[in-house]
PDB file of C-alpha atoms in Angstrom:
ATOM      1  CA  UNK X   1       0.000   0.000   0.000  1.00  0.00           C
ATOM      2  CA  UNK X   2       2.626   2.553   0.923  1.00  0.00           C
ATOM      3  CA  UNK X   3       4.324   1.913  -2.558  1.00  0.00           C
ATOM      4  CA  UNK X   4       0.868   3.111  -4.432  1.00  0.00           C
ATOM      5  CA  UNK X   5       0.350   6.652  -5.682  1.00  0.00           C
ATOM      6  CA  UNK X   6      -3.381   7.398  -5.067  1.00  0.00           C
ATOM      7  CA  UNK X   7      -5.117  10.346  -5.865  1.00  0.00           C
ATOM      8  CA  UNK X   8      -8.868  11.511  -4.882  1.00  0.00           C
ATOM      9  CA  UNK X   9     -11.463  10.909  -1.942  1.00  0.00           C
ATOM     10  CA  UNK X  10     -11.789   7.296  -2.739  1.00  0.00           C
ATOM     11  CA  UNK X  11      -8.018   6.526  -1.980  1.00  0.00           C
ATOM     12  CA  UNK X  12      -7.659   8.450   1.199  1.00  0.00           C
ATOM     13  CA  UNK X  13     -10.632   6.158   2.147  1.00  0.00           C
ATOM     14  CA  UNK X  14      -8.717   2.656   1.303  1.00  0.00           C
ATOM     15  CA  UNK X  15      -5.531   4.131   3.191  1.00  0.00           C
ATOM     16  CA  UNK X  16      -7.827   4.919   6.390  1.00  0.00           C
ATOM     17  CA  UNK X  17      -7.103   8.795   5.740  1.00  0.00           C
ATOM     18  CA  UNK X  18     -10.117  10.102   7.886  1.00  0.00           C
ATOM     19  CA  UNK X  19     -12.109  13.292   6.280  1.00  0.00           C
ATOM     20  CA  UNK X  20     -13.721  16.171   7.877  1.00  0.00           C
ATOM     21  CA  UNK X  21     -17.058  14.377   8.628  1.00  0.00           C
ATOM     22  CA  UNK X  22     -15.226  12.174  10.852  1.00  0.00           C
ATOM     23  CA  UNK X  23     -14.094  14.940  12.839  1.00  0.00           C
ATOM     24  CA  UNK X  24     -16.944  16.661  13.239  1.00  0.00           C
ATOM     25  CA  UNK X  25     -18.689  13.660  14.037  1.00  0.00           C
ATOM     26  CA  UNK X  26     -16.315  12.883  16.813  1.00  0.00           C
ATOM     27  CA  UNK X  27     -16.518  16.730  18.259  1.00  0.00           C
ATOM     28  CA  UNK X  28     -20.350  16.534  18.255  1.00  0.00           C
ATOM     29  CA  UNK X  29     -20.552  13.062  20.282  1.00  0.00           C
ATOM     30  CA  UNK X  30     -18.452  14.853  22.774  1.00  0.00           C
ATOM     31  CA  UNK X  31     -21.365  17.217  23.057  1.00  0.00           C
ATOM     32  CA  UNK X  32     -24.236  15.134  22.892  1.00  0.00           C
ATOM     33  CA  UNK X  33     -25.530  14.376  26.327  1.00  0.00           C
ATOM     34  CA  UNK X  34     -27.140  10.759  25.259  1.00  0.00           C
ATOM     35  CA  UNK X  35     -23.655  10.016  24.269  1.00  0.00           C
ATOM     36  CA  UNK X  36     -22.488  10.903  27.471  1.00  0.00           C
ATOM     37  CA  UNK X  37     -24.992   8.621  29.525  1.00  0.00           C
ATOM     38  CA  UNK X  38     -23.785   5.914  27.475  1.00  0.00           C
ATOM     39  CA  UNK X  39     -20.480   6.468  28.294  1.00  0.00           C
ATOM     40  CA  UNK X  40     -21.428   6.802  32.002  1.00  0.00           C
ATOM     41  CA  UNK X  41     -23.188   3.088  31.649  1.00  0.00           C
ATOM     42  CA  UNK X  42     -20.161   1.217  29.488  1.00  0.00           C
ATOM     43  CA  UNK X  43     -17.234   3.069  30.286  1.00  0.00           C
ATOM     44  CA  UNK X  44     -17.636   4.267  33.720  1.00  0.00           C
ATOM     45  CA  UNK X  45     -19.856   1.651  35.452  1.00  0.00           C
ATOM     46  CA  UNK X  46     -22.519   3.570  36.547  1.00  0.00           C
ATOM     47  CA  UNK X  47     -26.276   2.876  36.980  1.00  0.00           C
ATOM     48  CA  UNK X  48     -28.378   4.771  35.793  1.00  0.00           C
ATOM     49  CA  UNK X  49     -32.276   4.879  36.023  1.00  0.00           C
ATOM     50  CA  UNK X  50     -34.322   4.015  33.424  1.00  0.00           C
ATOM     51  CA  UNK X  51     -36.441   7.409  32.995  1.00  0.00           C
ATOM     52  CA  UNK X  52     -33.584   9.085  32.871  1.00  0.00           C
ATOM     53  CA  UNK X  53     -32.406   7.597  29.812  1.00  0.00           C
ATOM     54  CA  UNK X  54     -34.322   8.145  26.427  1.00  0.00           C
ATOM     55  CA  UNK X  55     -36.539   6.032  24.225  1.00  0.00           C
ATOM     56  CA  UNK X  56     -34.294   4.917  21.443  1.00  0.00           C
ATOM     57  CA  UNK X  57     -31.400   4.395  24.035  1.00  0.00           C
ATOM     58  CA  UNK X  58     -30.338   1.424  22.401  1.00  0.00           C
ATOM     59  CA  UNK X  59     -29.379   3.127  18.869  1.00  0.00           C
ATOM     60  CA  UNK X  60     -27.011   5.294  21.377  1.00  0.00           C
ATOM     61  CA  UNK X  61     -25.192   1.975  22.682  1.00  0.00           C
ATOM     62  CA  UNK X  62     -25.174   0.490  19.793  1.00  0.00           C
ATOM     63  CA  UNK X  63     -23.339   3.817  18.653  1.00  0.00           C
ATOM     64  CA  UNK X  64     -21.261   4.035  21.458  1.00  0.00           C
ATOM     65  CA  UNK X  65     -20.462  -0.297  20.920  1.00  0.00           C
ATOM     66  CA  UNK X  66     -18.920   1.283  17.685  1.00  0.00           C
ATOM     67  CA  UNK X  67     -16.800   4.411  18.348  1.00  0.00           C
ATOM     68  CA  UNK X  68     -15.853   4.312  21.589  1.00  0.00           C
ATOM     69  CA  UNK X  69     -14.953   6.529  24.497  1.00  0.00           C
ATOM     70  CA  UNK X  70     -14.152  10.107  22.415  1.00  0.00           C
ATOM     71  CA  UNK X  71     -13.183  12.578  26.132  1.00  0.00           C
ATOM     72  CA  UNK X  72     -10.394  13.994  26.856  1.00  0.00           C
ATOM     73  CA  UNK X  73      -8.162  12.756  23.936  1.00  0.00           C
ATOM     74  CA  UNK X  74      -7.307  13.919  20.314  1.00  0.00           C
ATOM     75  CA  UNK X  75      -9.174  13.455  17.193  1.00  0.00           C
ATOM     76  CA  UNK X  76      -6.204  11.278  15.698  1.00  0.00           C
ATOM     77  CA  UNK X  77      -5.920   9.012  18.998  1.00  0.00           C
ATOM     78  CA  UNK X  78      -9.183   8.455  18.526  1.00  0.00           C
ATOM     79  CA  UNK X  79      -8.817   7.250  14.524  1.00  0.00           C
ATOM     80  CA  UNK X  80      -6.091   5.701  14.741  1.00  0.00           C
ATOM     81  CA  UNK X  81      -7.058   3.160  18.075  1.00  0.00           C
ATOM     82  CA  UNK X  82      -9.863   1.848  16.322  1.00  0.00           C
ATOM     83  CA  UNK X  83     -12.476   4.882  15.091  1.00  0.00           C
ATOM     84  CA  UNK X  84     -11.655   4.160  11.712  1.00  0.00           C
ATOM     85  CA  UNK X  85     -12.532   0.583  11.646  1.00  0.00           C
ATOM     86  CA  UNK X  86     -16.369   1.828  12.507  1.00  0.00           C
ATOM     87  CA  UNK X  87     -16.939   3.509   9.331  1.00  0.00           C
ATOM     88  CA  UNK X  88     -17.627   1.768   5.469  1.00  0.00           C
ATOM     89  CA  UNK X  89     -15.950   2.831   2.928  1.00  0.00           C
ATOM     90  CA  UNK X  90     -17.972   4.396  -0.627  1.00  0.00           C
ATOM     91  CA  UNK X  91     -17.804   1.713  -3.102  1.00  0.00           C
ATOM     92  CA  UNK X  92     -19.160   4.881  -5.659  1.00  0.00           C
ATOM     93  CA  UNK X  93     -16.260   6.691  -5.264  1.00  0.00           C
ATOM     94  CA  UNK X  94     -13.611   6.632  -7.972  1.00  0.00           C
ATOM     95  CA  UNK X  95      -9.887   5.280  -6.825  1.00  0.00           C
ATOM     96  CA  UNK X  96      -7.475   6.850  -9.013  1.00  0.00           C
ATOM     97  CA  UNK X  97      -4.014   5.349  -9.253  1.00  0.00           C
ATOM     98  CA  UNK X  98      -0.016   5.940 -10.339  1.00  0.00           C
ATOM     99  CA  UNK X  99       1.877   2.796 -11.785  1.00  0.00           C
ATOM    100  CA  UNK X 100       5.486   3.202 -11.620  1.00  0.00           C
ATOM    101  CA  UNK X 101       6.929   1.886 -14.895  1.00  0.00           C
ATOM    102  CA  UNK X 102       9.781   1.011 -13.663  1.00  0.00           C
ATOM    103  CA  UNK X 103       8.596  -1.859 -11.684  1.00  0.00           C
ATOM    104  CA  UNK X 104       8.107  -5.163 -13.157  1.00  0.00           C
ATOM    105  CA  UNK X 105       4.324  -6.856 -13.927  1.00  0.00           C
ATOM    106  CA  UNK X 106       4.223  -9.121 -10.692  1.00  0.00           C
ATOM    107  CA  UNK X 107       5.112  -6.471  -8.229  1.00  0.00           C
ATOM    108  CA  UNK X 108       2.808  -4.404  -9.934  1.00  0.00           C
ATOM    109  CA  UNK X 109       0.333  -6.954  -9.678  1.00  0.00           C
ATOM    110  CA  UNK X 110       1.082  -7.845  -6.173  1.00  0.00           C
ATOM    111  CA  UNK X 111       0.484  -4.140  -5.371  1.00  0.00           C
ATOM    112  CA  UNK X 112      -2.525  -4.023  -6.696  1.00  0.00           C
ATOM    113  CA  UNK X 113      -4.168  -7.244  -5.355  1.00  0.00           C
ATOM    114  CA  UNK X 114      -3.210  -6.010  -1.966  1.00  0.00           C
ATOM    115  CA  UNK X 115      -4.701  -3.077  -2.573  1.00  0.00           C
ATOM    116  CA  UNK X 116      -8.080  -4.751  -3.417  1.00  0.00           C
ATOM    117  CA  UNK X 117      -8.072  -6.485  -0.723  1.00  0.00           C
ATOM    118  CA  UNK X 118      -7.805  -3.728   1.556  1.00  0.00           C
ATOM    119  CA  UNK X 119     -10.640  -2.133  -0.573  1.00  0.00           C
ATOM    120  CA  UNK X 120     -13.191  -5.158  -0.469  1.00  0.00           C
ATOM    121  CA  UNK X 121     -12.212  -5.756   3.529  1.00  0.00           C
ATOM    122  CA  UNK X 122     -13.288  -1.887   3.921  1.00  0.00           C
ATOM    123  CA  UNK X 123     -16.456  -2.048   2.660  1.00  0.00           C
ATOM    124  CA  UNK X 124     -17.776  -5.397   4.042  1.00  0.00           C
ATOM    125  CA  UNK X 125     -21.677  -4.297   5.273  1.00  0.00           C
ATOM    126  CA  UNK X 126     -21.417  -5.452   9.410  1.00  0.00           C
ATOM    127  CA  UNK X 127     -23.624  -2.619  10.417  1.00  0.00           C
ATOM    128  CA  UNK X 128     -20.683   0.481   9.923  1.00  0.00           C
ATOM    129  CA  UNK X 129     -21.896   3.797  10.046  1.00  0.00           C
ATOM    130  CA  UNK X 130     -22.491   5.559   6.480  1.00  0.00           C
ATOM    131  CA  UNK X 131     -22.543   9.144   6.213  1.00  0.00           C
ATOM    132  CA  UNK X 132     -25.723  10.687   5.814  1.00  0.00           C
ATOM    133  CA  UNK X 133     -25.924  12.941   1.889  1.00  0.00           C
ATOM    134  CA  UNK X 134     -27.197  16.255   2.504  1.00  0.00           C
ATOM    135  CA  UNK X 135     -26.677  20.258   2.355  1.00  0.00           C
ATOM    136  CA  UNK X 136     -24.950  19.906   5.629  1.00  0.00           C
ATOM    137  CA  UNK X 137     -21.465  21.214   4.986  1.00  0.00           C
ATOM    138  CA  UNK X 138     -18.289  21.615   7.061  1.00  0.00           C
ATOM    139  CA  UNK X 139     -18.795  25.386   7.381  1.00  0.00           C
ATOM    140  CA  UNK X 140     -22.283  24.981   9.493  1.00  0.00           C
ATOM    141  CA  UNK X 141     -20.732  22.091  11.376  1.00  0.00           C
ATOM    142  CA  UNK X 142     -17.889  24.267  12.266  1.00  0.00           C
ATOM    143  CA  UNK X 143     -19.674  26.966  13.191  1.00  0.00           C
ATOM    144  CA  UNK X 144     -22.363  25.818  15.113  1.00  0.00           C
ATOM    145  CA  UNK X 145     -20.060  23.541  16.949  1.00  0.00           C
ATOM    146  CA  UNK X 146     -17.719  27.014  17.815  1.00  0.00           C
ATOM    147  CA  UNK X 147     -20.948  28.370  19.117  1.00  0.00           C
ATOM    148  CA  UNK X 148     -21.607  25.637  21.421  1.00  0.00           C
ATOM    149  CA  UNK X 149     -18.220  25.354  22.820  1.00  0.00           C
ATOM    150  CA  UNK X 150     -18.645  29.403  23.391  1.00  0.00           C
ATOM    151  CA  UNK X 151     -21.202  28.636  25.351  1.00  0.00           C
ATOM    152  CA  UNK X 152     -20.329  25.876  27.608  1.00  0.00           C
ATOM    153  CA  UNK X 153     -17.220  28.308  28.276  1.00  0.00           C
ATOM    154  CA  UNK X 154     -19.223  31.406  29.090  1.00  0.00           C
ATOM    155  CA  UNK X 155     -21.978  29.711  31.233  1.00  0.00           C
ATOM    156  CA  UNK X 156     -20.965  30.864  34.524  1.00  0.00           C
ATOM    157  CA  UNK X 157     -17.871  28.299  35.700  1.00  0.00           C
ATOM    158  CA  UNK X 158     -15.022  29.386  33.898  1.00  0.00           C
ATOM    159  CA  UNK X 159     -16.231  32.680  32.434  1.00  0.00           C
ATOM    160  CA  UNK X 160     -18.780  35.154  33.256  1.00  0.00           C
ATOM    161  CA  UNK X 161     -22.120  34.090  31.929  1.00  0.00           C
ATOM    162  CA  UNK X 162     -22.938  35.752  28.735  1.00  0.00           C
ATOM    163  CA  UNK X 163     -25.888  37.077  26.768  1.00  0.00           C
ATOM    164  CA  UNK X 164     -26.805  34.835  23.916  1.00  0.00           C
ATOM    165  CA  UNK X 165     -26.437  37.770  21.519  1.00  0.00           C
ATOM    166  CA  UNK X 166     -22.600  38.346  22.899  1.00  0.00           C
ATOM    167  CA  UNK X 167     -21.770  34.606  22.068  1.00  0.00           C
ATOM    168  CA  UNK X 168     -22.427  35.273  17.977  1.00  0.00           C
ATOM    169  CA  UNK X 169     -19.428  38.432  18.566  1.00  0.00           C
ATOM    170  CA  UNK X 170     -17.163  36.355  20.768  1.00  0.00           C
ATOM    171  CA  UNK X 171     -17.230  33.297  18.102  1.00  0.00           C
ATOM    172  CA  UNK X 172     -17.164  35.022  15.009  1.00  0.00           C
ATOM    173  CA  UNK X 173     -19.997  33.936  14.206  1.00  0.00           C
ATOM    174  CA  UNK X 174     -20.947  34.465  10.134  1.00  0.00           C
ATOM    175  CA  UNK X 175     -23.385  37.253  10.133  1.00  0.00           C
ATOM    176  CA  UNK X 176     -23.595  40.764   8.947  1.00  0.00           C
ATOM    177  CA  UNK X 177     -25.537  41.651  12.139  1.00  0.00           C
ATOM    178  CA  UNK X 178     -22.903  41.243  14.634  1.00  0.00           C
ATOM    179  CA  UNK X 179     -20.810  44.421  12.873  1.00  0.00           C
ATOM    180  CA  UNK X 180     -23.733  46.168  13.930  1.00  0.00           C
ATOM    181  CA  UNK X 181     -23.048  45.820  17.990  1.00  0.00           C
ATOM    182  CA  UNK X 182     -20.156  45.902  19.960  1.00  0.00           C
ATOM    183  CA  UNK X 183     -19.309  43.418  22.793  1.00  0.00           C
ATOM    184  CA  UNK X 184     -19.283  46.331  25.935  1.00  0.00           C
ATOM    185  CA  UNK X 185     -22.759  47.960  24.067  1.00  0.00           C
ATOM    186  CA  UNK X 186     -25.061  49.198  26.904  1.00  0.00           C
ATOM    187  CA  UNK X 187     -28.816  48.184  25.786  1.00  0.00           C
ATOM    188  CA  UNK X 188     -30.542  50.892  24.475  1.00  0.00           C
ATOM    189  CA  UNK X 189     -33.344  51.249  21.634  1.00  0.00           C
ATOM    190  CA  UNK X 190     -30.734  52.015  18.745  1.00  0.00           C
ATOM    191  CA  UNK X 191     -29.609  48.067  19.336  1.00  0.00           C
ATOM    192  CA  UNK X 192     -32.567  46.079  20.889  1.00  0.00           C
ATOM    193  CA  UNK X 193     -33.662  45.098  17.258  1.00  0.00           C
ATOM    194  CA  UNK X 194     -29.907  43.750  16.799  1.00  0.00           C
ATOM    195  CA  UNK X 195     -29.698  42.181  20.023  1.00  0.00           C
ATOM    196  CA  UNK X 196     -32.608  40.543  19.346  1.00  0.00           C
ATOM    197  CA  UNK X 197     -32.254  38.626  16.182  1.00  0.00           C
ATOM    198  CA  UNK X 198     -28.654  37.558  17.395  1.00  0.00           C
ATOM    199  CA  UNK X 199     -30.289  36.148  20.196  1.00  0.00           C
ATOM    200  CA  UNK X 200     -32.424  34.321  17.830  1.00  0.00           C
ATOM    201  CA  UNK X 201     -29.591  33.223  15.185  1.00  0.00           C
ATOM    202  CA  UNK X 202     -27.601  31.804  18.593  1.00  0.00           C
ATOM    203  CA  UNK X 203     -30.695  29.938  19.832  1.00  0.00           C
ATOM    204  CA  UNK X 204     -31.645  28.557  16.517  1.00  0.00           C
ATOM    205  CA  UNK X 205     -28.466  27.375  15.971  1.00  0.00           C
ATOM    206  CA  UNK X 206     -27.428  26.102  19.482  1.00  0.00           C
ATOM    207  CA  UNK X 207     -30.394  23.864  18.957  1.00  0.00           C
ATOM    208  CA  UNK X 208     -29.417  22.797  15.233  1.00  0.00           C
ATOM    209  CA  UNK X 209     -26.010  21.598  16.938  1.00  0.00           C
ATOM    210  CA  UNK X 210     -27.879  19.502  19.820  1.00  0.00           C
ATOM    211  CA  UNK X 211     -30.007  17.898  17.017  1.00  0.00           C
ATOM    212  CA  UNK X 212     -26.589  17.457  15.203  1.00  0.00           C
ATOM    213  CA  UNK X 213     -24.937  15.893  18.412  1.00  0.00           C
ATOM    214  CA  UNK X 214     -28.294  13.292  19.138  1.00  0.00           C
ATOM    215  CA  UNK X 215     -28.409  12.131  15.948  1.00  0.00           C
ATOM    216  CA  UNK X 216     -24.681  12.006  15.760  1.00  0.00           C
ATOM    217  CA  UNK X 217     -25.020   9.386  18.974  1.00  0.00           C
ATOM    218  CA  UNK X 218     -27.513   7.829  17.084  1.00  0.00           C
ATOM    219  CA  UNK X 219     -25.274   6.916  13.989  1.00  0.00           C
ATOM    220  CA  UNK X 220     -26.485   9.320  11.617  1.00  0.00           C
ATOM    221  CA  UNK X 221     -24.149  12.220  10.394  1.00  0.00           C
ATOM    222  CA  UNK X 222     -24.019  15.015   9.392  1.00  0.00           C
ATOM    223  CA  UNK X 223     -28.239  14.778  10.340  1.00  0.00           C
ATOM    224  CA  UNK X 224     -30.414  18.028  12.178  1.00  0.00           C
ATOM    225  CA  UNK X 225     -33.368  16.120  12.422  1.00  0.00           C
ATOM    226  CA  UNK X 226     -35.497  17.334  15.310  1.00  0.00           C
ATOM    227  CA  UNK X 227     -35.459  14.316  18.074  1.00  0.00           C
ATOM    228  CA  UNK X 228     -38.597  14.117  20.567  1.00  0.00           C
ATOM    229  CA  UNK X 229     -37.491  13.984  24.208  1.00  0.00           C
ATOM    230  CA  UNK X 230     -33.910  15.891  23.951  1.00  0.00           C
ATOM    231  CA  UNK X 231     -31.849  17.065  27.386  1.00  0.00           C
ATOM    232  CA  UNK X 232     -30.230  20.325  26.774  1.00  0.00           C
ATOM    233  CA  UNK X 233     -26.518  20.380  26.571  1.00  0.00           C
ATOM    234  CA  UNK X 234     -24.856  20.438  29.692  1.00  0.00           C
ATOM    235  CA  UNK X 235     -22.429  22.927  29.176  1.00  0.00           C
ATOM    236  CA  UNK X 236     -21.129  22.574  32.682  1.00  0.00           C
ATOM    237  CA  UNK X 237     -20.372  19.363  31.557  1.00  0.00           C
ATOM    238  CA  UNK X 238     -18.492  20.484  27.983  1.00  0.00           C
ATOM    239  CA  UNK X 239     -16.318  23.051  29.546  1.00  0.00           C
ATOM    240  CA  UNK X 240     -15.249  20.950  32.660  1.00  0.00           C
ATOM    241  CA  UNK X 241     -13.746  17.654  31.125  1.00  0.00           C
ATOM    242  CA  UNK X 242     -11.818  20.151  28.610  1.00  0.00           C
ATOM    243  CA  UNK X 243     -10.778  22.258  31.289  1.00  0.00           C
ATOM    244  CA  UNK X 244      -9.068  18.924  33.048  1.00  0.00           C
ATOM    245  CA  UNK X 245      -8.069  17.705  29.933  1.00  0.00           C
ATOM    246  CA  UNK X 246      -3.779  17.058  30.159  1.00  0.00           C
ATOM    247  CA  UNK X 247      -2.672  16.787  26.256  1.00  0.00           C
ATOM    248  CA  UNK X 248       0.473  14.433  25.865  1.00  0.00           C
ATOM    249  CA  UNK X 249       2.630  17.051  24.264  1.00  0.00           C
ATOM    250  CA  UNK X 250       5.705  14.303  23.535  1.00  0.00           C
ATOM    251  CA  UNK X 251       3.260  11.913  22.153  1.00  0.00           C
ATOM    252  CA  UNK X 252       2.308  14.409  20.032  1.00  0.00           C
ATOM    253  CA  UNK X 253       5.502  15.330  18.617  1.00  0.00           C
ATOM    254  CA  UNK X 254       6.554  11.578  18.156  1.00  0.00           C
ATOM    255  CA  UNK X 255       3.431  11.726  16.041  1.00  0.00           C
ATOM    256  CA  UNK X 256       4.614  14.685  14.011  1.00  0.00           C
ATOM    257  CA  UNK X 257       7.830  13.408  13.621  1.00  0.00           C
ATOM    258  CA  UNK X 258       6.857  10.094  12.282  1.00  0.00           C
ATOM    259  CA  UNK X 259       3.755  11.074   9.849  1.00  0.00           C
ATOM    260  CA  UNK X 260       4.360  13.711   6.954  1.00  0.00           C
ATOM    261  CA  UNK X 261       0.681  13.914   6.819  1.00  0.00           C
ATOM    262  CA  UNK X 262      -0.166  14.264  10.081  1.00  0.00           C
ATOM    263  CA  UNK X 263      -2.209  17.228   9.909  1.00  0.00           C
ATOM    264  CA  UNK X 264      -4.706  15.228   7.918  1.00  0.00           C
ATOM    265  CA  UNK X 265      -5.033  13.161  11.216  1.00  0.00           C
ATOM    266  CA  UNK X 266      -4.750  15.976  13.394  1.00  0.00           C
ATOM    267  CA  UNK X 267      -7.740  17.990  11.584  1.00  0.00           C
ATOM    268  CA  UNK X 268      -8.750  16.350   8.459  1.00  0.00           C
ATOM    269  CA  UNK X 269     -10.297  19.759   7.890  1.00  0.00           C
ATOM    270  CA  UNK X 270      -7.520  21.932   8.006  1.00  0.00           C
ATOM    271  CA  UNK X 271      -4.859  19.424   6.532  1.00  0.00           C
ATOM    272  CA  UNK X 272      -6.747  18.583   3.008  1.00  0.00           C
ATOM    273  CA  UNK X 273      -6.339  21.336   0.431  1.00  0.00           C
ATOM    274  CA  UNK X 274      -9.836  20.910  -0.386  1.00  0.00           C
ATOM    275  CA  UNK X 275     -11.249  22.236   2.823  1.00  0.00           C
ATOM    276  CA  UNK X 276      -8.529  24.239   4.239  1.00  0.00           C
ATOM    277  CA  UNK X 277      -9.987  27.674   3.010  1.00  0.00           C
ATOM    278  CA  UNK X 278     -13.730  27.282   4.295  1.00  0.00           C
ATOM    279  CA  UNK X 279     -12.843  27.416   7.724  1.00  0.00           C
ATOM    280  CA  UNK X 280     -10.944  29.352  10.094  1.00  0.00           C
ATOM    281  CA  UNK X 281      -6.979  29.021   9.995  1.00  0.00           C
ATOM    282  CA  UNK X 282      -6.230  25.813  12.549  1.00  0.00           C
ATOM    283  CA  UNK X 283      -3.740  26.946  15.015  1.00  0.00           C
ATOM    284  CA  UNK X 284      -1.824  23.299  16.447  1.00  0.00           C
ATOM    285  CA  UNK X 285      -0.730  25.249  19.647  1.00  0.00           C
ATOM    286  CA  UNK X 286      -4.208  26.116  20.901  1.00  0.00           C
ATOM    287  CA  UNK X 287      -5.982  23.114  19.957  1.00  0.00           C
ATOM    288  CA  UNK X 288      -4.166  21.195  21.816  1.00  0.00           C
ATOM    289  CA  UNK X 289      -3.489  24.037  25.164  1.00  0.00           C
ATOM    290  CA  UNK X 290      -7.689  23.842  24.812  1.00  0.00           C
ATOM    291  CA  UNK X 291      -7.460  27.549  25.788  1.00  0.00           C
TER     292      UNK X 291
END
């Protein structure tokens, strides 16, 4: 495999290169609070009652069965100890590949039937999660899931609690309105219109990204289907395993060191040329300080 020159989606899928859907899968089960309860239950021993827990309960074990405990470690720790093996691979998408002339027919060949292999083993049909086709894109993911970490943050622990419309300015959040208020801007009538709709953008979307998280514990991503029965977010929650979060530094740079394309396993995001320009600029340094 490492002697093949692939190009495309389809190839980065045979080589286990993870994409930003995996990601942002993985952030939003860290915010998801059915996720949560079933990592309380399997991972943690707890017991909890059974009204506590919803309906369809056993979609979120069956999730959790599948990708594991995702707290208070890295995206590409995650992937690489076993999140990858959870997901089937697009049969539809093209695999484009170099031959190297130089090489004679049977390694070639040898090559390639390896290759195969590794592409039929991918996509055998044992129940692995298959992302969901939609208008979803990486930009609302990002940004919605920005605005819920903003929040967890500013809800009182850590940071003063915060205003709704305040979260949309401290986030950046991608709308004309918030040029029209500043962050230390006293209410008064001049702004109570603004204030108002960025209240409602924030709530509309905070409760886009808690669809996006249950149905993200329920196997289906990227999905905002509405959800009968949801808990709110428990930002207390969010901001508190982060804040008590220890990143391995060292392990981190052994990573580096050994993987030219480590970014693309660091943020699949950021590190694919593809994507890199939709979203913010990743910084490595503060991702892994987690402020």
């Amino acid at each position: 495999m490492g002697k093949l020159t692939g190009f495309g989606s389809g190839f980065e899928e045979v080589v286990d290169l993870p994409n930003y859907k995996h990601e942002y899968m993985f952030n939003y089960l860290r915010l998801s609070p059915s996720y949560w309860l079933a990592h309380r239950i399997t991972s943690l021993g707890e017991v909890i009652p059974k009204e506590e827990l919803p309906k369809d309960f056993e979609k979120v074990l069956n999730t959790y069965k599948k990708l594991g405990n995702v707290y208070q470690k890295e995206f590409y720790e995650w992937w690489l100890s076993g999140g990858k093996n959870a997901f089937a691979k697009e049969k539809k998408k093209q695999v484009w590949l170099g031959i190297d002339p130089s090489k004679s027919k049977d390694q070639l060949r040898k090559e390639f039937e390896k290759f195969l292999s590794k592409l039929n083993d991918g996509n055998t049909k044992d129940e692995k999660i298959t992302f969901e086709v939609n208008k979803i894109r990486l930009n609302s993911l990002h940004h919605r899931f920005e605005l819920a970490h903003e929040r967890a943050w500013r809800y009182g622990e850590f940071y003063q609690k915060e205003p709704l419309w305040k979260l949309i300015r401290f986030c950046q959040y991608p709308s004309e309105k918030r040029k029209e208020i500043r962050i230390n801007s006293r209410r008064k009538q001049s702004n109570v219109e603004v204030r108002s709709y960025l209240t409602m953008l924030a709530s509309k979307n905070l409760k886009l990204a808690l669809n996006t998280a249950e149905n993200a514990a329920r196997g289906k991503f990227p999905c905002q289907d509405p959800i009968d029965g949801l808990k709110e977010f428990d930002y207390e929650r969010i901001a508190k395993l982060e804040a008590t979060y220890e990143p391995d530094f060292k392990k981190f740079e052994e990573f580096k060191n050994q993987n030219k394309d480590y970014m693309k396993y660091m943020s699949p995001s950021h590190g694919h040329k593809r994507t890199r320009k939709k979203i913010p600029k990743f910084n490595i340094d503060e991702a892994m300080k987690k402020e």
